[in-house]
Amino acid sequence: MAFTRYQLHKRHCVSGYVPLVCAFLLGVLLTALFVNTGPTCAPVGRVYDPENSFFLILLVITAPENFERRTTIRETYLNLRPRLINESYQDELIHVPPINERGQVEPDSVATQRKLLNNFRLWREKPIKNIKVINFKIKPLFAIGLGEQPKNVRRAIYEEQRVFSDILELDDLHDSYGNLTTKVLRSMQHIDAKYDFKYLAKLDDDTYVKLDLLAEDLLSYYEKLHRERSALPTVSGGVGVPTELYWGYFRGAATIQKHGAWQEHDYTLCDRYGPYALGGGYVLSKGLVSYIATNADRLSAYRSEDIAVGTWLAPFRNIHRRHDVRFDTAWKARACRDYHILLHKRTARHMRDLYRGELCTHEEDAPAVGNGSPTPREYYYDWTQPPSSCCKTVV
């Protein structure tokens, strides 16, 4: 029998005595005794628990008191699953970057980013040829720090976990904005130790995800990547290095915060932050999560977790940094566009509206023009320019 990677690999022990009345089965008895010469049942190979193997982990960062947001997420986008609508998606919308002669993943050009967005908008208008629900596993986890929480809060979280089984309890972590980077680190350590997965999406609990489109895109990316190449070209020592994914809406040369809640004390690498995917939502492949989890105790816990992740991953040559304007993940919602698939800064009511197909109700609640900060502009990321000039090509 051929075992899959999700099955337990073990020997079956045969023990006990064969009754005398079965003496005529001498051949069977001798066989059983021979097999039982090594009675210890040791697992063979890596052991996977089928219940803990997933294609995508959704790590949702949430506060203990945000029960309404968690309930809304459970009742809206967590019900969505990928759909194979037509066969053109991989060919027209998925770009696997080439590898240069130095083993570096080539960054996506502005022209490529523009083409992919245009193709996505055209693809959405195509007639539906086929709808197929793909039964692959997604695991949501709501990360909550329980350190120093009063007993009534702990009891409420334990009861929520009993009912939904989707709470990641960080017992010794005080849940606060100041501990956000540590919270993400601890969460990744726990997930990497417990689960087998391909990708992890880090999300805020005020981010709505068009999970059907995100999952279909990610599954198509995974299939196309491994169809075209399973590893980078052979490097010194003959070791193949797999291509990792860091997918989000990137920012370059952000000003280092000197005051306020996000004041940075330890970032001394440069006078500006390096490129990073904005923290409303981004996706990491398992190899990157494992690297962060393994080195968590050695990594600098910068004040902002999204800046920290971008800094930790900066040296790697085998990362596809996929800048995607469909991720509306900044500190303030951008102008409403029907092609956005991650939408940050949405209330529980906005999420329910989005689930019903009402895309722009958040703009009705925005301050009138002239009152408050301007809407962030939407741009392609120019990786050929230094970070200070990265983001000037407006969509």
GROMACS .gro file of C-alpha atoms in nm:
model
  395
    1MET     CA    1   0.000   0.000   0.000
    2ALA     CA    2   0.141   0.336  -0.100
    3PHE     CA    3   0.121   0.600   0.171
    4THR     CA    4   0.062   0.967   0.102
    5ARG     CA    5   0.246   1.244   0.289
    6TYR     CA    6  -0.067   1.306   0.498
    7GLN     CA    7  -0.089   0.951   0.627
    8LEU     CA    8   0.079   0.814   0.934
    9HIS     CA    9   0.369   0.582   0.860
   10LYS     CA   10   0.396   0.310   1.119
   11ARG     CA   11   0.441  -0.060   1.166
   12HIS     CA   12   0.158  -0.267   1.300
   13CYS     CA   13   0.248  -0.475   1.603
   14VAL     CA   14   0.123  -0.830   1.636
   15SER     CA   15   0.103  -0.957   1.989
   16GLY     CA   16  -0.072  -1.213   2.207
   17TYR     CA   17  -0.087  -1.589   2.213
   18VAL     CA   18  -0.262  -1.805   1.960
   19PRO     CA   19  -0.514  -2.032   2.132
   20LEU     CA   20  -0.439  -2.401   2.127
   21VAL     CA   21  -0.762  -2.466   1.941
   22CYS     CA   22  -0.599  -2.284   1.648
   23ALA     CA   23  -0.298  -2.512   1.641
   24PHE     CA   24  -0.385  -2.627   1.293
   25LEU     CA   25  -0.298  -2.275   1.173
   26LEU     CA   26   0.068  -2.345   1.238
   27GLY     CA   27   0.186  -2.146   0.941
   28VAL     CA   28  -0.003  -1.836   1.054
   29LEU     CA   29   0.129  -1.873   1.406
   30LEU     CA   30   0.491  -1.899   1.294
   31THR     CA   31   0.451  -1.591   1.075
   32ALA     CA   32   0.301  -1.392   1.360
   33LEU     CA   33   0.581  -1.494   1.596
   34PHE     CA   34   0.842  -1.395   1.337
   35VAL     CA   35   0.689  -1.048   1.288
   36ASN     CA   36   0.673  -0.993   1.664
   37THR     CA   37   1.050  -1.028   1.713
   38GLY     CA   38   1.067  -0.645   1.714
   39PRO     CA   39   0.760  -0.546   1.918
   40THR     CA   40   0.840  -0.173   1.956
   41CYS     CA   41   0.624   0.033   1.718
   42ALA     CA   42   0.845   0.320   1.599
   43PRO     CA   43   0.712   0.571   1.340
   44VAL     CA   44   0.887   0.553   1.004
   45GLY     CA   45   0.966   0.887   0.836
   46ARG     CA   46   0.806   1.220   0.924
   47VAL     CA   47   0.472   1.184   1.097
   48TYR     CA   48   0.190   1.411   0.981
   49ASP     CA   49  -0.139   1.448   1.160
   50PRO     CA   50  -0.399   1.470   0.881
   51GLU     CA   51  -0.604   1.710   1.092
   52ASN     CA   52  -0.314   1.955   1.108
   53SER     CA   53  -0.226   1.968   0.736
   54PHE     CA   54  -0.358   2.269   0.543
   55PHE     CA   55  -0.294   2.453   0.219
   56LEU     CA   56  -0.351   2.798   0.375
   57ILE     CA   57  -0.340   2.922   0.733
   58LEU     CA   58  -0.525   3.248   0.805
   59LEU     CA   59  -0.352   3.415   1.101
   60VAL     CA   60  -0.593   3.686   1.216
   61ILE     CA   61  -0.450   3.924   1.474
   62THR     CA   62  -0.729   4.022   1.712
   63ALA     CA   63  -0.784   4.164   2.060
   64PRO     CA   64  -0.970   3.973   2.335
   65GLU     CA   65  -1.262   4.217   2.332
   66ASN     CA   66  -1.318   4.204   1.953
   67PHE     CA   67  -1.572   3.921   1.963
   68GLU     CA   68  -1.806   4.096   1.718
   69ARG     CA   69  -1.533   4.122   1.456
   70ARG     CA   70  -1.443   3.754   1.493
   71THR     CA   71  -1.808   3.654   1.469
   72THR     CA   72  -1.853   3.864   1.156
   73ILE     CA   73  -1.548   3.705   0.992
   74ARG     CA   74  -1.680   3.357   1.072
   75GLU     CA   75  -2.017   3.443   0.923
   76THR     CA   76  -1.884   3.611   0.608
   77TYR     CA   77  -1.562   3.548   0.422
   78LEU     CA   78  -1.465   3.227   0.601
   79ASN     CA   79  -1.756   3.067   0.414
   80LEU     CA   80  -1.592   3.143   0.078
   81ARG     CA   81  -1.380   2.887  -0.106
   82PRO     CA   82  -1.183   2.892  -0.432
   83ARG     CA   83  -1.368   2.851  -0.759
   84LEU     CA   84  -1.224   2.728  -1.087
   85ILE     CA   85  -1.425   2.963  -1.310
   86ASN     CA   86  -1.236   2.913  -1.634
   87GLU     CA   87  -0.908   2.766  -1.745
   88SER     CA   88  -0.741   3.092  -1.846
   89TYR     CA   89  -0.657   3.212  -1.494
   90GLN     CA   90  -0.310   3.060  -1.463
   91ASP     CA   91  -0.204   3.164  -1.814
   92GLU     CA   92  -0.333   3.521  -1.799
   93LEU     CA   93  -0.308   3.622  -1.434
   94ILE     CA   94  -0.025   3.424  -1.274
   95HIS     CA   95   0.331   3.538  -1.333
   96VAL     CA   96   0.620   3.317  -1.223
   97PRO     CA   97   0.931   3.539  -1.227
   98PRO     CA   98   1.251   3.420  -1.396
   99ILE     CA   99   1.575   3.351  -1.212
  100ASN     CA  100   1.884   3.541  -1.322
  101GLU     CA  101   2.233   3.398  -1.358
  102ARG     CA  102   2.316   3.490  -0.996
  103GLY     CA  103   2.024   3.286  -0.863
  104GLN     CA  104   1.819   3.598  -0.782
  105VAL     CA  105   1.444   3.602  -0.835
  106GLU     CA  106   1.379   3.878  -1.088
  107PRO     CA  107   1.134   4.138  -0.949
  108ASP     CA  108   0.808   4.203  -1.132
  109SER     CA  109   0.839   4.505  -1.360
  110VAL     CA  110   0.585   4.787  -1.362
  111ALA     CA  111   0.476   4.670  -1.707
  112THR     CA  112   0.413   4.318  -1.571
  113GLN     CA  113   0.216   4.451  -1.275
  114ARG     CA  114   0.005   4.669  -1.505
  115LYS     CA  115  -0.059   4.380  -1.745
  116LEU     CA  116  -0.166   4.143  -1.467
  117LEU     CA  117  -0.410   4.397  -1.323
  118ASN     CA  118  -0.560   4.467  -1.667
  119ASN     CA  119  -0.588   4.095  -1.733
  120PHE     CA  120  -0.765   4.044  -1.400
  121ARG     CA  121  -1.019   4.314  -1.480
  122LEU     CA  122  -1.085   4.159  -1.821
  123TRP     CA  123  -1.097   3.808  -1.676
  124ARG     CA  124  -1.373   3.907  -1.434
  125GLU     CA  125  -1.592   4.002  -1.730
  126LYS     CA  126  -1.555   3.665  -1.904
  127PRO     CA  127  -1.853   3.429  -1.919
  128ILE     CA  128  -1.843   3.152  -1.664
  129LYS     CA  129  -1.740   2.827  -1.831
  130ASN     CA  130  -1.726   2.608  -1.523
  131ILE     CA  131  -1.768   2.644  -1.148
  132LYS     CA  132  -1.603   2.383  -0.936
  133VAL     CA  133  -1.562   2.399  -0.560
  134ILE     CA  134  -1.208   2.287  -0.480
  135ASN     CA  135  -1.207   2.094  -0.156
  136PHE     CA  136  -0.877   2.192  -0.004
  137LYS     CA  137  -0.817   2.290   0.354
  138ILE     CA  138  -0.797   2.639   0.503
  139LYS     CA  139  -0.741   2.690   0.875
  140PRO     CA  140  -0.838   3.021   1.042
  141LEU     CA  141  -0.664   3.108   1.368
  142PHE     CA  142  -0.751   3.415   1.576
  143ALA     CA  143  -0.441   3.503   1.779
  144ILE     CA  144  -0.516   3.643   2.126
  145GLY     CA  145  -0.276   3.722   2.407
  146LEU     CA  146  -0.413   3.606   2.743
  147GLY     CA  147  -0.133   3.724   2.971
  148GLU     CA  148  -0.259   3.948   3.254
  149GLN     CA  149  -0.620   3.915   3.136
  150PRO     CA  150  -0.886   3.904   3.411
  151LYS     CA  151  -1.056   3.573   3.483
  152ASN     CA  152  -1.384   3.669   3.317
  153VAL     CA  153  -1.204   3.753   2.989
  154ARG     CA  154  -1.012   3.426   3.000
  155ARG     CA  155  -1.332   3.231   3.063
  156ALA     CA  156  -1.500   3.402   2.768
  157ILE     CA  157  -1.206   3.320   2.537
  158TYR     CA  158  -1.194   2.958   2.658
  159GLU     CA  159  -1.567   2.923   2.588
  160GLU     CA  160  -1.521   3.077   2.243
  161GLN     CA  161  -1.245   2.826   2.175
  162ARG     CA  162  -1.466   2.540   2.294
  163VAL     CA  163  -1.738   2.642   2.049
  164PHE     CA  164  -1.533   2.737   1.742
  165SER     CA  165  -1.187   2.572   1.787
  166ASP     CA  166  -1.019   2.858   1.603
  167ILE     CA  167  -0.850   3.058   1.881
  168LEU     CA  168  -0.472   3.066   1.904
  169GLU     CA  169  -0.421   3.121   2.277
  170LEU     CA  170  -0.096   3.295   2.369
  171ASP     CA  171  -0.112   3.241   2.742
  172ASP     CA  172   0.197   3.434   2.852
  173LEU     CA  173   0.162   3.733   2.615
  174HIS     CA  174   0.009   4.061   2.726
  175ASP     CA  175  -0.215   4.169   2.438
  176SER     CA  176  -0.132   4.528   2.341
  177TYR     CA  177  -0.023   4.736   2.041
  178GLY     CA  178   0.323   4.759   2.192
  179ASN     CA  179   0.354   4.379   2.180
  180LEU     CA  180   0.221   4.338   1.826
  181THR     CA  181   0.551   4.227   1.672
  182THR     CA  182   0.609   3.978   1.954
  183LYS     CA  183   0.254   3.854   1.910
  184VAL     CA  184   0.313   3.781   1.542
  185LEU     CA  185   0.643   3.607   1.624
  186ARG     CA  186   0.486   3.387   1.891
  187SER     CA  187   0.196   3.304   1.661
  188MET     CA  188   0.428   3.197   1.380
  189GLN     CA  189   0.631   2.985   1.621
  190HIS     CA  190   0.318   2.805   1.736
  191ILE     CA  191   0.185   2.753   1.383
  192ASP     CA  192   0.517   2.633   1.244
  193ALA     CA  193   0.551   2.380   1.527
  194LYS     CA  194   0.197   2.244   1.508
  195TYR     CA  195   0.076   2.262   1.149
  196ASP     CA  196   0.185   2.146   0.807
  197PHE     CA  197   0.088   2.409   0.547
  198LYS     CA  198   0.191   2.574   0.220
  199TYR     CA  199   0.109   2.941   0.287
  200LEU     CA  200   0.017   3.171   0.574
  201ALA     CA  201  -0.185   3.491   0.537
  202LYS     CA  202  -0.134   3.739   0.820
  203LEU     CA  203  -0.449   3.953   0.853
  204ASP     CA  204  -0.589   4.219   1.082
  205ASP     CA  205  -0.937   4.158   1.219
  206ASP     CA  206  -1.064   4.468   1.036
  207THR     CA  207  -0.955   4.328   0.698
  208TYR     CA  208  -1.211   4.165   0.469
  209VAL     CA  209  -1.079   3.893   0.237
  210LYS     CA  210  -1.242   3.780  -0.086
  211LEU     CA  211  -1.124   3.437   0.013
  212ASP     CA  212  -1.255   3.262  -0.296
  213LEU     CA  213  -1.040   3.480  -0.522
  214LEU     CA  214  -0.739   3.489  -0.291
  215ALA     CA  215  -0.738   3.111  -0.251
  216GLU     CA  216  -0.789   3.045  -0.622
  217ASP     CA  217  -0.505   3.284  -0.708
  218LEU     CA  218  -0.276   3.124  -0.451
  219LEU     CA  219  -0.360   2.771  -0.562
  220SER     CA  220  -0.302   2.867  -0.926
  221TYR     CA  221   0.030   3.030  -0.832
  222TYR     CA  222   0.141   2.719  -0.644
  223GLU     CA  223   0.048   2.489  -0.933
  224LYS     CA  224   0.211   2.705  -1.199
  225LEU     CA  225   0.527   2.761  -0.994
  226HIS     CA  226   0.578   2.391  -0.942
  227ARG     CA  227   0.489   2.309  -1.299
  228GLU     CA  228   0.748   2.547  -1.441
  229ARG     CA  229   1.014   2.487  -1.178
  230SER     CA  230   1.026   2.328  -0.838
  231ALA     CA  231   1.350   2.498  -0.736
  232LEU     CA  232   1.599   2.759  -0.835
  233PRO     CA  233   1.887   2.655  -1.062
  234THR     CA  234   2.149   2.445  -0.887
  235VAL     CA  235   2.379   2.661  -0.675
  236SER     CA  236   2.715   2.590  -0.516
  237GLY     CA  237   2.717   2.258  -0.341
  238GLY     CA  238   2.445   2.122  -0.569
  239VAL     CA  239   2.162   2.234  -0.342
  240GLY     CA  240   1.837   2.353  -0.499
  241VAL     CA  241   1.679   2.656  -0.329
  242PRO     CA  242   1.298   2.676  -0.356
  243THR     CA  243   1.128   2.999  -0.456
  244GLU     CA  244   0.949   3.157  -0.160
  245LEU     CA  245   0.653   3.397  -0.178
  246TYR     CA  246   0.608   3.733  -0.001
  247TRP     CA  247   0.282   3.872  -0.142
  248GLY     CA  248   0.121   4.203  -0.051
  249TYR     CA  249   0.107   4.575  -0.120
  250PHE     CA  250   0.461   4.704  -0.072
  251ARG     CA  251   0.585   5.038   0.048
  252GLY     CA  252   0.938   5.176   0.025
  253ALA     CA  253   1.127   5.447   0.211
  254ALA     CA  254   0.862   5.509   0.476
  255THR     CA  255   0.960   5.765   0.738
  256ILE     CA  256   1.085   5.620   1.065
  257GLN     CA  257   0.844   5.710   1.343
  258LYS     CA  258   1.006   5.932   1.606
  259HIS     CA  259   0.701   6.008   1.820
  260GLY     CA  260   0.368   5.861   1.926
  261ALA     CA  261   0.247   5.503   1.970
  262TRP     CA  262   0.465   5.373   1.687
  263GLN     CA  263   0.786   5.547   1.793
  264GLU     CA  264   1.082   5.336   1.681
  265HIS     CA  265   1.380   5.303   1.914
  266ASP     CA  266   1.581   5.021   1.758
  267TYR     CA  267   1.571   5.072   1.380
  268THR     CA  268   1.922   5.197   1.299
  269LEU     CA  269   1.980   5.032   0.959
  270CYS     CA  270   1.896   5.343   0.759
  271ASP     CA  271   1.723   5.680   0.786
  272ARG     CA  272   1.414   5.525   0.615
  273TYR     CA  273   1.244   5.189   0.640
  274GLY     CA  274   1.324   4.935   0.369
  275PRO     CA  275   1.054   4.780   0.145
  276TYR     CA  276   0.781   4.588   0.328
  277ALA     CA  277   0.426   4.465   0.263
  278LEU     CA  278   0.167   4.672   0.449
  279GLY     CA  279   0.032   4.504   0.759
  280GLY     CA  280  -0.341   4.499   0.682
  281GLY     CA  281  -0.273   4.169   0.509
  282TYR     CA  282   0.010   3.981   0.338
  283VAL     CA  283   0.095   3.622   0.246
  284LEU     CA  284   0.411   3.424   0.325
  285SER     CA  285   0.514   3.081   0.204
  286LYS     CA  286   0.593   2.819   0.465
  287GLY     CA  287   0.970   2.845   0.421
  288LEU     CA  288   0.964   3.210   0.529
  289VAL     CA  289   0.736   3.141   0.825
  290SER     CA  290   0.969   2.861   0.937
  291TYR     CA  291   1.271   3.091   0.909
  292ILE     CA  292   1.105   3.359   1.122
  293ALA     CA  293   0.980   3.105   1.376
  294THR     CA  294   1.318   2.934   1.405
  295ASN     CA  295   1.507   3.261   1.455
  296ALA     CA  296   1.241   3.445   1.657
  297ASP     CA  297   1.462   3.481   1.963
  298ARG     CA  298   1.738   3.643   1.752
  299LEU     CA  299   1.530   3.884   1.544
  300SER     CA  300   1.486   4.249   1.640
  301ALA     CA  301   1.127   4.314   1.745
  302TYR     CA  302   1.075   4.646   1.569
  303ARG     CA  303   0.773   4.847   1.671
  304SER     CA  304   0.566   4.779   1.358
  305GLU     CA  305   0.528   4.411   1.272
  306ASP     CA  306   0.494   4.465   0.897
  307ILE     CA  307   0.816   4.668   0.887
  308ALA     CA  308   0.982   4.400   1.101
  309VAL     CA  309   0.883   4.121   0.860
  310GLY     CA  310   1.012   4.316   0.560
  311THR     CA  311   1.341   4.381   0.737
  312TRP     CA  312   1.388   4.020   0.849
  313LEU     CA  313   1.336   3.894   0.492
  314ALA     CA  314   1.542   4.161   0.315
  315PRO     CA  315   1.861   3.956   0.255
  316PHE     CA  316   1.698   3.660   0.078
  317ARG     CA  317   1.760   3.622  -0.294
  318ASN     CA  318   1.500   3.348  -0.350
  319ILE     CA  319   1.189   3.550  -0.256
  320HIS     CA  320   0.926   3.655  -0.506
  321ARG     CA  321   0.817   3.990  -0.363
  322ARG     CA  322   0.482   4.015  -0.533
  323HIS     CA  323   0.344   4.369  -0.520
  324ASP     CA  324  -0.031   4.354  -0.586
  325VAL     CA  325  -0.254   4.662  -0.614
  326ARG     CA  326  -0.553   4.436  -0.542
  327PHE     CA  327  -0.442   4.444  -0.176
  328ASP     CA  328  -0.601   4.752  -0.017
  329THR     CA  329  -0.406   4.712   0.307
  330ALA     CA  330  -0.281   5.059   0.407
  331TRP     CA  331  -0.357   5.245   0.730
  332LYS     CA  332  -0.658   5.398   0.556
  333ALA     CA  333  -0.887   5.250   0.290
  334ARG     CA  334  -0.809   5.353  -0.067
  335ALA     CA  335  -1.072   5.457  -0.321
  336CYS     CA  336  -1.320   5.175  -0.379
  337ARG     CA  337  -1.228   4.946  -0.670
  338ASP     CA  338  -1.405   4.627  -0.771
  339TYR     CA  339  -1.073   4.450  -0.827
  340HIS     CA  340  -0.959   4.474  -0.463
  341ILE     CA  341  -0.942   4.130  -0.296
  342LEU     CA  342  -0.809   4.235   0.048
  343LEU     CA  343  -0.982   4.534   0.204
  344HIS     CA  344  -0.845   4.686   0.524
  345LYS     CA  345  -1.012   4.925   0.769
  346ARG     CA  346  -1.361   4.778   0.735
  347THR     CA  347  -1.610   4.762   1.021
  348ALA     CA  348  -1.827   4.460   1.094
  349ARG     CA  349  -2.112   4.623   0.901
  350HIS     CA  350  -1.887   4.692   0.603
  351MET     CA  351  -1.779   4.326   0.602
  352ARG     CA  352  -2.140   4.208   0.590
  353ASP     CA  353  -2.206   4.454   0.308
  354LEU     CA  354  -1.908   4.319   0.115
  355TYR     CA  355  -2.028   3.962   0.166
  356ARG     CA  356  -2.360   4.065   0.009
  357GLY     CA  357  -2.178   4.224  -0.284
  358GLU     CA  358  -2.205   4.589  -0.173
  359LEU     CA  359  -1.848   4.702  -0.226
  360CYS     CA  360  -1.828   5.072  -0.141
  361THR     CA  361  -2.045   5.138   0.165
  362HIS     CA  362  -1.733   5.228   0.365
  363GLU     CA  363  -1.699   5.543   0.155
  364GLU     CA  364  -2.040   5.659   0.273
  365ASP     CA  365  -1.902   5.668   0.627
  366ALA     CA  366  -1.580   5.848   0.532
  367PRO     CA  367  -1.535   6.215   0.634
  368ALA     CA  368  -1.640   6.472   0.379
  369VAL     CA  369  -1.373   6.607   0.143
  370GLY     CA  370  -1.154   6.855   0.328
  371ASN     CA  371  -1.213   6.700   0.670
  372GLY     CA  372  -0.945   6.447   0.754
  373SER     CA  373  -0.654   6.294   0.568
  374PRO     CA  374  -0.659   6.229   0.192
  375THR     CA  375  -0.726   5.885   0.047
  376PRO     CA  376  -0.398   5.699  -0.017
  377ARG     CA  377  -0.305   5.683  -0.384
  378GLU     CA  378  -0.265   5.352  -0.563
  379TYR     CA  379   0.067   5.273  -0.730
  380TYR     CA  380   0.277   5.006  -0.897
  381TYR     CA  381   0.608   4.931  -0.726
  382ASP     CA  382   0.915   5.001  -0.940
  383TRP     CA  383   1.180   4.759  -0.815
  384THR     CA  384   1.441   4.906  -1.052
  385GLN     CA  385   1.443   5.229  -0.847
  386PRO     CA  386   1.573   5.290  -0.494
  387PRO     CA  387   1.301   5.277  -0.227
  388SER     CA  388   1.282   5.658  -0.216
  389SER     CA  389   1.158   5.654  -0.579
  390CYS     CA  390   0.973   5.321  -0.579
  391CYS     CA  391   0.616   5.429  -0.568
  392LYS     CA  392   0.560   5.709  -0.818
  393THR     CA  393   0.386   5.514  -1.096
  394VAL     CA  394   0.021   5.573  -1.019
  395VAL     CA  395  -0.238   5.313  -1.127
   0.00000   0.00000   0.00000
